Short mmCIF file of C-alpha atoms in Angstrom, two decimals:
data_model
loop_
_atom_site.label_atom_id
_atom_site.label_comp_id
_atom_site.label_asym_id
_atom_site.label_seq_id
_atom_site.Cartn_x
_atom_site.Cartn_y
_atom_site.Cartn_z
CA MET A 1 -23.59 -47.39 35.51
CA ILE A 2 -21.87 -44.30 34.06
CA ALA A 3 -18.62 -45.30 35.80
CA GLU A 4 -18.87 -48.77 34.25
CA LEU A 5 -19.64 -47.30 30.84
CA LYS A 6 -16.48 -45.17 31.01
CA THR A 7 -14.41 -48.36 31.13
CA MET A 8 -15.71 -49.35 27.65
CA ASP A 9 -15.13 -48.06 24.14
CA THR A 10 -17.57 -47.06 21.42
CA PRO A 11 -16.90 -50.10 19.18
CA THR A 12 -17.93 -52.45 22.01
CA VAL A 13 -20.95 -50.34 22.88
CA SER A 14 -21.88 -50.12 19.18
CA ASP A 15 -21.95 -53.91 19.01
CA ALA A 16 -24.24 -53.98 22.04
CA LEU A 17 -26.57 -51.42 20.46
CA ASP A 18 -26.63 -53.56 17.29
CA GLU A 19 -27.75 -56.54 19.35
CA LEU A 20 -30.54 -54.45 20.90
CA GLY A 21 -31.66 -53.05 17.51
CA TYR A 22 -30.26 -49.52 17.83
CA ARG A 23 -27.75 -49.34 14.95
CA GLY A 24 -28.74 -45.77 14.00
CA ASN A 25 -27.56 -44.55 17.43
CA VAL A 26 -23.86 -44.64 16.47
CA ILE A 27 -22.09 -41.85 14.57
CA ALA A 28 -18.52 -42.14 13.28
CA SER A 29 -15.79 -39.75 14.37
CA SER A 30 -15.25 -38.84 10.72
CA THR A 31 -18.73 -37.23 10.88
CA LEU A 32 -18.73 -35.95 14.46
CA ARG A 33 -15.08 -35.05 14.93
CA PRO A 34 -13.46 -34.65 18.37
CA ILE A 35 -11.52 -31.50 19.10
CA ASP A 36 -9.22 -33.69 21.19
CA PRO A 37 -8.90 -37.26 19.82
CA GLN A 38 -7.59 -38.42 23.23
CA ALA A 39 -10.76 -37.34 25.05
CA VAL A 40 -13.34 -39.79 26.30
CA ILE A 41 -16.68 -38.70 27.78
CA ALA A 42 -19.68 -40.55 29.11
CA GLY A 43 -22.73 -39.17 30.87
CA PRO A 44 -26.36 -38.11 30.84
CA VAL A 45 -27.56 -35.75 28.15
CA ILE A 46 -28.89 -32.18 28.26
CA THR A 47 -30.37 -31.28 24.87
CA LEU A 48 -30.60 -28.01 22.98
CA ARG A 49 -32.24 -27.32 19.61
CA ASN A 50 -31.29 -24.32 17.42
CA GLU A 51 -33.26 -23.02 14.45
CA LEU A 52 -32.56 -20.46 11.76
CA LEU A 53 -33.82 -16.99 12.65
CA GLU A 54 -36.87 -15.87 10.69
CA GLY A 55 -37.70 -12.30 9.72
CA THR A 56 -36.69 -9.62 7.27
CA GLN A 57 -33.64 -8.20 9.09
CA SER A 58 -30.30 -8.88 7.51
CA VAL A 59 -27.32 -10.28 9.38
CA ALA A 60 -25.72 -6.81 9.26
CA GLU A 61 -28.80 -5.20 10.80
CA ARG A 62 -28.96 -7.76 13.58
CA ALA A 63 -25.24 -7.38 14.25
CA LYS A 64 -25.61 -3.59 14.62
CA VAL A 65 -28.28 -3.88 17.30
CA ALA A 66 -26.41 -6.82 18.89
CA LYS A 67 -29.55 -8.66 19.94
CA VAL A 68 -28.64 -12.33 20.53
CA TYR A 69 -31.08 -15.21 20.31
CA GLN A 70 -28.46 -17.93 20.79
CA ALA A 71 -28.85 -19.39 24.29
CA GLU A 72 -26.66 -22.41 24.97
CA ILE A 73 -25.57 -20.49 28.09
CA GLU A 74 -29.02 -21.25 29.55
CA ALA A 75 -28.29 -24.97 29.10
CA HIS A 76 -24.98 -24.54 30.95
CA ASN A 77 -26.88 -22.82 33.76
CA ILE A 78 -28.95 -25.97 34.46
CA THR A 79 -26.04 -28.38 33.96
CA GLU A 80 -25.26 -30.79 36.77
CA THR A 81 -21.86 -32.35 37.27
CA GLY A 82 -21.13 -34.87 34.53
CA ASP A 83 -23.86 -33.73 32.15
CA ILE A 84 -23.09 -33.63 28.39
CA LEU A 85 -24.69 -30.98 26.17
CA VAL A 86 -26.09 -32.32 22.90
CA ILE A 87 -26.95 -29.63 20.34
CA GLN A 88 -29.11 -30.02 17.26
CA GLY A 89 -27.47 -27.06 15.56
CA ILE A 90 -27.17 -25.13 12.33
CA ASP A 91 -24.57 -25.83 9.66
CA GLY A 92 -22.33 -23.06 8.37
CA VAL A 93 -22.29 -21.02 11.61
CA SER A 94 -21.05 -21.54 15.15
CA ASN A 95 -23.45 -23.03 17.70
CA MET A 96 -20.90 -22.66 20.52
CA GLY A 97 -17.35 -21.46 20.93
CA GLY A 98 -14.56 -20.78 23.38
CA MET A 99 -16.46 -18.57 25.81
CA SER A 100 -19.26 -21.11 25.96
CA ALA A 101 -16.71 -23.80 26.86
CA GLU A 102 -15.27 -21.53 29.59
CA ILE A 103 -18.74 -21.15 31.08
CA ALA A 104 -19.62 -24.87 30.83
CA LEU A 105 -16.62 -26.13 32.80
CA PRO A 106 -17.33 -24.46 36.19
CA GLN A 107 -20.91 -25.69 35.95
CA GLY A 108 -19.64 -29.26 35.84
CA GLY A 109 -20.24 -29.94 32.15
CA ALA A 110 -18.36 -32.97 30.90
CA GLY A 111 -18.42 -32.04 27.23
CA ALA A 112 -20.63 -31.39 24.21
CA ILE A 113 -21.80 -33.07 21.02
CA VAL A 114 -22.76 -30.56 18.31
CA SER A 115 -24.54 -31.32 15.04
CA GLY A 116 -23.48 -28.17 13.26
CA GLY A 117 -20.64 -25.67 13.47
CA ILE A 118 -18.45 -24.61 16.37
CA ARG A 119 -15.64 -22.03 16.46
CA ASP A 120 -12.67 -20.80 18.54
CA VAL A 121 -11.01 -24.21 18.34
CA PRO A 122 -7.66 -23.16 19.94
CA HIS A 123 -9.58 -21.52 22.80
CA ILE A 124 -11.72 -24.65 23.29
CA LYS A 125 -8.62 -26.85 23.30
CA ALA A 126 -7.00 -24.58 25.91
CA THR A 127 -9.99 -25.00 28.24
CA GLY A 128 -9.85 -28.79 28.09
CA TYR A 129 -13.60 -28.97 27.48
CA PRO A 130 -14.20 -31.88 25.06
CA ILE A 131 -16.41 -31.25 22.04
CA TRP A 132 -17.40 -33.45 19.10
CA ALA A 133 -18.81 -31.42 16.17
CA SER A 134 -19.75 -31.96 12.56
CA GLU A 135 -17.87 -28.87 11.39
CA THR A 136 -15.80 -25.88 12.45
CA THR A 137 -16.17 -22.32 11.18
CA PRO A 138 -15.14 -18.77 12.12
CA VAL A 139 -18.69 -17.49 11.45
CA THR A 140 -20.78 -16.62 14.51
CA GLY A 141 -24.32 -17.89 14.84
CA ARG A 142 -25.41 -15.00 17.04
CA TRP A 143 -27.15 -13.13 14.21
CA THR A 144 -28.30 -16.22 12.28
CA LEU A 145 -29.83 -18.69 14.71
CA GLU A 146 -32.08 -18.81 17.74
CA THR A 147 -32.35 -21.41 20.47
CA ALA A 148 -35.83 -22.89 20.17
CA GLU A 149 -35.85 -25.42 23.04
CA ILE A 150 -33.75 -26.81 25.87
CA ASN A 151 -34.29 -30.36 27.16
CA GLY A 152 -36.68 -31.43 24.42
CA PRO A 153 -36.16 -34.09 21.75
CA VAL A 154 -33.36 -33.42 19.27
CA THR A 155 -32.06 -35.15 16.17
CA VAL A 156 -28.31 -35.52 15.65
CA LEU A 157 -27.45 -36.63 12.14
CA GLY A 158 -30.52 -38.81 11.95
CA CYS A 159 -30.38 -40.11 15.51
CA LYS A 160 -33.17 -39.07 17.88
CA VAL A 161 -31.88 -38.16 21.34
CA MET A 162 -33.94 -37.41 24.44
CA PRO A 163 -32.85 -35.49 27.53
CA GLY A 164 -31.67 -38.00 30.13
CA ASP A 165 -30.33 -40.43 27.54
CA VAL A 166 -26.68 -41.34 27.88
CA VAL A 167 -23.80 -40.69 25.48
CA LEU A 168 -20.37 -42.27 25.17
CA ALA A 169 -17.84 -40.57 22.85
CA ASP A 170 -14.22 -41.34 22.07
CA ALA A 171 -11.79 -41.27 19.13
CA SER A 172 -13.85 -43.81 17.17
CA GLY A 173 -17.19 -42.06 17.37
CA VAL A 174 -20.30 -41.27 19.40
CA CYS A 175 -22.88 -43.70 20.81
CA PHE A 176 -26.27 -42.49 22.02
CA ILE A 177 -27.88 -44.91 24.49
CA PRO A 178 -31.58 -44.73 25.40
CA ARG A 179 -31.82 -44.27 29.17
CA ASN A 180 -33.96 -47.38 29.67
CA LYS A 181 -31.46 -49.50 27.73
CA LEU A 182 -28.32 -48.42 29.59
CA GLN A 183 -28.04 -51.48 31.87
CA ALA A 184 -28.69 -53.86 28.97
CA VAL A 185 -25.99 -52.14 26.89
CA ILE A 186 -23.51 -52.36 29.77
CA ASP A 187 -24.25 -56.05 30.36
CA ILE A 188 -23.82 -57.00 26.70
CA ALA A 189 -20.79 -54.77 26.12
CA GLY A 190 -19.17 -56.08 29.31
CA ARG A 191 -19.48 -59.67 28.09
CA GLN A 192 -18.04 -58.71 24.69
CA ARG A 193 -15.14 -56.82 26.30
CA ASP A 194 -14.26 -59.74 28.59
CA SER A 195 -14.55 -62.27 25.78
CA GLU A 196 -12.30 -60.21 23.52
CA ALA A 197 -9.77 -59.74 26.34
CA GLY A 198 -9.59 -63.53 26.68
CA ARG A 199 -9.04 -63.96 22.94
CA VAL A 200 -6.31 -61.32 22.89
CA ALA A 201 -4.54 -63.00 25.81
CA ALA A 202 -4.74 -66.38 24.08
CA ILE A 203 -3.32 -64.96 20.82
CA LYS A 204 -0.43 -63.30 22.67
CA ALA A 205 0.25 -66.61 24.44
CA GLY A 206 0.71 -68.25 21.07
CA ARG A 207 -2.54 -70.22 20.89
CA SER A 208 -3.50 -71.45 17.41
CA LEU A 209 -6.03 -69.54 15.35
CA THR A 210 -8.05 -72.80 15.19
CA ASP A 211 -8.25 -72.91 18.99
CA PRO A 212 -11.89 -72.50 20.17
CA VAL A 213 -10.74 -69.83 22.61
CA VAL A 214 -9.28 -67.73 19.78
CA LYS A 215 -11.96 -68.30 17.13
CA PHE A 216 -14.78 -65.78 16.91
CA GLN A 217 -17.81 -66.63 19.09
CA HIS A 218 -21.08 -64.94 19.91
CA GLY A 219 -20.38 -62.35 22.59
CA SER A 220 -17.03 -61.25 21.17
CA ARG A 221 -16.39 -58.90 18.27
CA GLN A 222 -14.15 -59.34 15.29
CA GLY A 223 -13.22 -56.22 13.39
#
């Protein structure tokens, strides 16, 4: 199913999610921006939730003792080939960076979706590890955030995501697919893709816009 999903794009999958009643599961690339607009990833989700650190110590005090509570490395350690890390992160600081991307790749990680900041963008690009994030920043999160949970429920810009769900991300945006709806999404999106391919072929062949083959029908999308 993942291999089939990779042959599709997020607009087609978004239409399928609409039909199944999951409109809130799609996030635009203007909100979750890809480091590499050419990248496409699809796979099962590992989740991680970060929270702001509590306590009376200042950032400077925490930095001096160098005690780190950020633990996305632990998520990389349990990654299986093709898994995608989805982080409910903190705005204004980095939730992962270049070294994290370096570690993720040998573990088989296919990419990451981060609600919150990331940093080391040139380093990440050099690794080839695809990331979609809501912001970039030079500021480390090591002294500001702590990882509260791995493989529990997370919320990404209003969309609830569970470990084991599936994500498809490309230049247009990010689609989160509930695990038990994956086959239904593939079936609907496949019909839409094939219908649209037929319409495109008819238009290129010079068929009239009033031709039933060219006109919009249920099962094909139009803009």
